[in-house]
Coordinates of C-alpha atoms in Angstrom, one line a residue:
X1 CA 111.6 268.1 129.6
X2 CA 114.3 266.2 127.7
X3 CA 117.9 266.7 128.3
X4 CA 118.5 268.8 124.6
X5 CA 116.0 271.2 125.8
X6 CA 117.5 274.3 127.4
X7 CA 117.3 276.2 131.2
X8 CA 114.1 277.1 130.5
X9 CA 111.1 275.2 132.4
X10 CA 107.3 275.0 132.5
X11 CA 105.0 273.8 135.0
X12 CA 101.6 273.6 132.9
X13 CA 99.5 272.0 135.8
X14 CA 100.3 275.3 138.4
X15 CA 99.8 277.9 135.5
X16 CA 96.7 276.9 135.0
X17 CA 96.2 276.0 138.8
X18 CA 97.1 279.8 139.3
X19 CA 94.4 280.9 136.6
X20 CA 91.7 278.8 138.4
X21 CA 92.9 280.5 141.6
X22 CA 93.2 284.7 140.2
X23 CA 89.3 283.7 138.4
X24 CA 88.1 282.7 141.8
X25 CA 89.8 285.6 143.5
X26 CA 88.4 287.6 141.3
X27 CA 84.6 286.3 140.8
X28 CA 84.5 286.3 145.3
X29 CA 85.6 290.2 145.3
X30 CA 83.2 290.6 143.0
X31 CA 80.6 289.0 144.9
X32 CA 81.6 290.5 148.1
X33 CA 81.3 293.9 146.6
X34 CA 78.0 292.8 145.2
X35 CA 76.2 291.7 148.5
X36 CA 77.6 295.2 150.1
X37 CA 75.7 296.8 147.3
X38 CA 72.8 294.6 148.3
X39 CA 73.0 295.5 151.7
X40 CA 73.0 298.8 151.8
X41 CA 70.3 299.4 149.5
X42 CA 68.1 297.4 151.7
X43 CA 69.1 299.3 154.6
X44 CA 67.5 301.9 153.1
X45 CA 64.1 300.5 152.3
X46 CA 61.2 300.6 154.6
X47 CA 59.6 297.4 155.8
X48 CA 56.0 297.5 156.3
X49 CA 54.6 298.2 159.8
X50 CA 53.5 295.2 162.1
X51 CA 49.7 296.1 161.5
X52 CA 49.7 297.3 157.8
X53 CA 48.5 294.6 155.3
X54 CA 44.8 293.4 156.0
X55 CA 42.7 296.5 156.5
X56 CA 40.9 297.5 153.4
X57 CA 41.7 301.4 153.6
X58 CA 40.3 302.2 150.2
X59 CA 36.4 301.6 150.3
X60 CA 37.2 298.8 147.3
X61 CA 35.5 296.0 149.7
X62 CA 36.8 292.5 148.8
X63 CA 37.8 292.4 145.3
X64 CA 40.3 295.9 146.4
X65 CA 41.4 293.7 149.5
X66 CA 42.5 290.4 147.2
X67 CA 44.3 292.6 144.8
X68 CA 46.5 294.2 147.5
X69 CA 47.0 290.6 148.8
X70 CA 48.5 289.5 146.1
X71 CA 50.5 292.3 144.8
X72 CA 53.9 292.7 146.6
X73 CA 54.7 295.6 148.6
X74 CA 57.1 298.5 147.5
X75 CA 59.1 297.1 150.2
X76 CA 59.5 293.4 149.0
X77 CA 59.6 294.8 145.2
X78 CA 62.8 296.8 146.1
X79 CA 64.6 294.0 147.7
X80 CA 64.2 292.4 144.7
X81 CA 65.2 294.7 142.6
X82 CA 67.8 295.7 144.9
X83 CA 68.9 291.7 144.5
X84 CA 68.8 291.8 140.9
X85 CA 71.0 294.5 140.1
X86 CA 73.5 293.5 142.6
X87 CA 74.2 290.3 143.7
X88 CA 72.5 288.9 140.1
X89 CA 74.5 291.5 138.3
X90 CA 78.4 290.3 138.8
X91 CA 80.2 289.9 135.1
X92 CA 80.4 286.0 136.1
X93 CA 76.4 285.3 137.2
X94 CA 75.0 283.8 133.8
X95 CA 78.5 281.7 133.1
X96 CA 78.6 280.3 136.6
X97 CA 75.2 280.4 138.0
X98 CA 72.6 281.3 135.4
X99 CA 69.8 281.0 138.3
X100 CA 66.4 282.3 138.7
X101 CA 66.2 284.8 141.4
X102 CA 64.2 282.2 143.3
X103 CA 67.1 279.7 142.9
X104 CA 69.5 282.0 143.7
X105 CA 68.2 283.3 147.0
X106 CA 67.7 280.2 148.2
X107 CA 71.0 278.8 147.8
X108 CA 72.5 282.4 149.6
X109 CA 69.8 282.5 152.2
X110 CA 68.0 279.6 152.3
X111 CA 65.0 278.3 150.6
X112 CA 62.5 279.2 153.3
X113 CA 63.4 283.0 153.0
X114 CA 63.5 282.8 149.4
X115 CA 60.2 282.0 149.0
X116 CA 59.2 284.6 151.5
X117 CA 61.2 287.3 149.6
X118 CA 59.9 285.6 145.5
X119 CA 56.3 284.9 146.9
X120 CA 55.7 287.3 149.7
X121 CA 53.6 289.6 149.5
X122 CA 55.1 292.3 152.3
X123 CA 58.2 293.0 153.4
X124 CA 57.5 292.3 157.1
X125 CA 59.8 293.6 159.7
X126 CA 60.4 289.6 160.8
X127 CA 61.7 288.8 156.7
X128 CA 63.5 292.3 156.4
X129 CA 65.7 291.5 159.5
X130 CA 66.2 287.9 158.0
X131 CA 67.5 289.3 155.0
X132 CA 69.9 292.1 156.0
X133 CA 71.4 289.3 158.5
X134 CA 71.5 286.6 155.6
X135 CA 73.6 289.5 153.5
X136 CA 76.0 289.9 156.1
X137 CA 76.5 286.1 156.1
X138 CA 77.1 285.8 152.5
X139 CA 79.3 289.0 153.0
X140 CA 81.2 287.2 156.0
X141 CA 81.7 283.8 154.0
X142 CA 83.2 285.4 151.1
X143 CA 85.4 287.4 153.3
X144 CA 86.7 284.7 154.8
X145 CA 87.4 282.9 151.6
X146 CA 89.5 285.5 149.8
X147 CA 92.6 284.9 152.2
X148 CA 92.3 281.2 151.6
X149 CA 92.2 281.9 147.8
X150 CA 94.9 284.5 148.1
X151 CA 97.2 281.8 150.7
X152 CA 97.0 279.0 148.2
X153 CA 97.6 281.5 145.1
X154 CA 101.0 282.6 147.2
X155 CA 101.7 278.8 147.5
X156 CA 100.7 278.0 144.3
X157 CA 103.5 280.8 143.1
X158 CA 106.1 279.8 146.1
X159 CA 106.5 275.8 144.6
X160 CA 106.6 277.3 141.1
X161 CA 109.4 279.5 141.7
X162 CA 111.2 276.8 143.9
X163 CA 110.6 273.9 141.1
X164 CA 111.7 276.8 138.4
X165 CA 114.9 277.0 140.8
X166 CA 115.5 273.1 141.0
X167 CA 114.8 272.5 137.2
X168 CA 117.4 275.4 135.9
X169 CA 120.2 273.6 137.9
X170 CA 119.4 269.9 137.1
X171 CA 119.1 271.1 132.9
X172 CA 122.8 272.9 133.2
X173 CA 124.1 270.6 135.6
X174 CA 123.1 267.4 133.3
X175 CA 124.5 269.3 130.1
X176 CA 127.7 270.2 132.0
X177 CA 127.6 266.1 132.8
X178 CA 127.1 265.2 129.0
X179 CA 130.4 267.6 128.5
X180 CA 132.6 265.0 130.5
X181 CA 133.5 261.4 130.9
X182 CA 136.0 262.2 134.3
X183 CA 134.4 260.2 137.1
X184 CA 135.4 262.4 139.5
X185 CA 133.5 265.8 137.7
X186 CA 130.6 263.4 137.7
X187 CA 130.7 262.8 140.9
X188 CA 130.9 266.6 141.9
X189 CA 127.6 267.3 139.4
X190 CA 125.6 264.3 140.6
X191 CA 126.1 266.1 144.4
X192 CA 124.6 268.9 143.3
X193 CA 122.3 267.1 141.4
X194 CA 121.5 265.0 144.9
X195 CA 120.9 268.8 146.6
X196 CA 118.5 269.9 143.8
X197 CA 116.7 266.5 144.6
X198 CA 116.1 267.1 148.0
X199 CA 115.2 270.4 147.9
X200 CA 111.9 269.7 145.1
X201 CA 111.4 266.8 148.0
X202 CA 111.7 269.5 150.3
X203 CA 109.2 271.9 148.1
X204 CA 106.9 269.0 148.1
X205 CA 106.9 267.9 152.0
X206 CA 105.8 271.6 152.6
X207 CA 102.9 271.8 150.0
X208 CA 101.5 268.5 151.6
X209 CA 102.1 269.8 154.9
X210 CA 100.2 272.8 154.0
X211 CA 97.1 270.8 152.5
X212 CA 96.9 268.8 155.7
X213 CA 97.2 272.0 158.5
X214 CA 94.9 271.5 160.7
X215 CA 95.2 274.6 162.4
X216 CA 94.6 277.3 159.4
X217 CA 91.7 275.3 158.5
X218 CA 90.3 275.6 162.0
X219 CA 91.0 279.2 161.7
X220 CA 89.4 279.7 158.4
X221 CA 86.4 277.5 158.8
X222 CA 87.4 275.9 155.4
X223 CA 89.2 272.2 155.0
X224 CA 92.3 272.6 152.6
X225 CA 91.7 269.8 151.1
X226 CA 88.0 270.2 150.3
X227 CA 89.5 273.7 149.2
X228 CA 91.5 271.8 146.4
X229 CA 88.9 269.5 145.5
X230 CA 86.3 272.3 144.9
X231 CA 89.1 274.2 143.0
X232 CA 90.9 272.1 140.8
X233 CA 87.8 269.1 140.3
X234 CA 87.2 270.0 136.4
X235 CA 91.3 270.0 136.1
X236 CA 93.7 267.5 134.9
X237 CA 94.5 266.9 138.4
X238 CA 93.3 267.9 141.9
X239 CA 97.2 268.3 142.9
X240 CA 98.4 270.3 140.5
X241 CA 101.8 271.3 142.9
X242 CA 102.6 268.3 143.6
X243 CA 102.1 266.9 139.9
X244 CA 104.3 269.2 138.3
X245 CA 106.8 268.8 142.0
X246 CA 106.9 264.8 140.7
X247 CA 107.8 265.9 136.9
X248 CA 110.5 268.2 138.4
X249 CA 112.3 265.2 140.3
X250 CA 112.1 263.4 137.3
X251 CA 113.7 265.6 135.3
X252 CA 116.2 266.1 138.2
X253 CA 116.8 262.0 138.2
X254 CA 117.2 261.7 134.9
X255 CA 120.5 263.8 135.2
X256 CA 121.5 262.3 138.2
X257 CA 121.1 258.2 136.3
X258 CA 123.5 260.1 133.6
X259 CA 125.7 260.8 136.1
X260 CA 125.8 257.4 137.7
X261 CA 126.1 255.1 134.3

């Protein structure tokens, strides 16, 4: 911002920071809502009983026996089904995963039970415990990561409002010091200017000590760091609050070298 332009400020690296944040929000509660789905319409399917599978009950002798073999269960066909039109279904899948259901399960629960679940043949009672437990897990990670997303959106929208704050009063404060050639004025607007400094150091000392708290990331399970990394990699920067934090105190010292000429 130069000093002709006005009281209003912009902070391009947070807005879009913030629109990273509200799509994530958005595609995890989708995908929390999507392995509930999942899970409960497993709970309702049948898995096969311990001794079903390799008695040839229909007089077809060994051609009848190889078919069954290799034809998957109504059990194993409706978690797939199930899979498909729930977890595979969110409005983000194809933009953000595109998978193959094989490819998909296994990066959820794990490539052993994938291929049990994409080349089985029955849903055994072993593989439908597996899966309803690897739902919940998926269902428990994503919990957990919607407070994170929703802490570092509040952040996100805390140091924007302060750096909104600090920007006003540096713009009108430097116009008001362009207005006057009386040292002592100038010395009045360059101590408020000097407040407005340290409070966008201020804004910043807290986002970093935010991204560094050990003790939420121990709660959370997640690293805030790592968080803003997996976040904000495809960005202009991986800092975005504290890029715009450092274009703030410029614009605040550029007043404040006015005021001291």
């Amino acid at each position: 911002m130069s000093h002709t332009d006005g009281p209003e400020t912009s902070h391009p690296r947070i807005e879009a920071a913030l629109g990273v944040v509200e799509r994530e929000i958005e595609c995890v509660e989708a995908e929390l809502t999507a392995f509930r789905r999942f899970r409960s319409r497993v709970s309702s399917v049948e898995p096969a009983s311990p001794g079903s599978g390799g008695v040839d009950a229909t007089g077809g002798g060994a051609s009848s026996m190889l078919a069954t073999a290799t034809k998957p269960d109504a059990g194993l066909r409706a978690v797939r089904s199930a899979y498909r039109e729930t977890v595979m279904d969110v409005p983000h899948f194809e933009a953000e995963y595109d998978d193959t259901l094989e490819a998909n399960v296994a990066v959820e629960f794990g490539a052993d039970l994938a291929a049990q679940i994409v080349d089985g043949t029955r849903l055994t009672p072993q593989v439908y415990e597996a899966v309803l437990a690897a739902s919940e897990r998926a269902q428990d990670e994503r919990e957990t990561m919607l407070p994170v997303l929703e802490r570092e959106r509040d952040s996100l929208a805390t140091v924007r409002e302060r750096l909104d704050d600090c920007e006003r009063r540096a713009v009108v404060l430097g116009e008001n010091a362009r207005r006057t050639v009386d040292s002592t004025r100038l010395s009045a607007i360059d101590e408020r200017l000097a407040d407005a400094e340290a409070e966008c150091e201020a804004v910043a000392a807290r986002r970093q000590r935010r991204l560094h708290d050990r003790s939420a990331a121990a709660l959370s399970g997640i690293d805030e760091t790592s968080l803003t990394q997996y976040l904000y990699a495809d960005e202009a920067v991986t800092c975005p609050a504290l890029a715009d934090v450092v274009a703030c105190l410029e614009t605040v010292r550029r007043q404040r070298r006015y005021c001291l000429k």
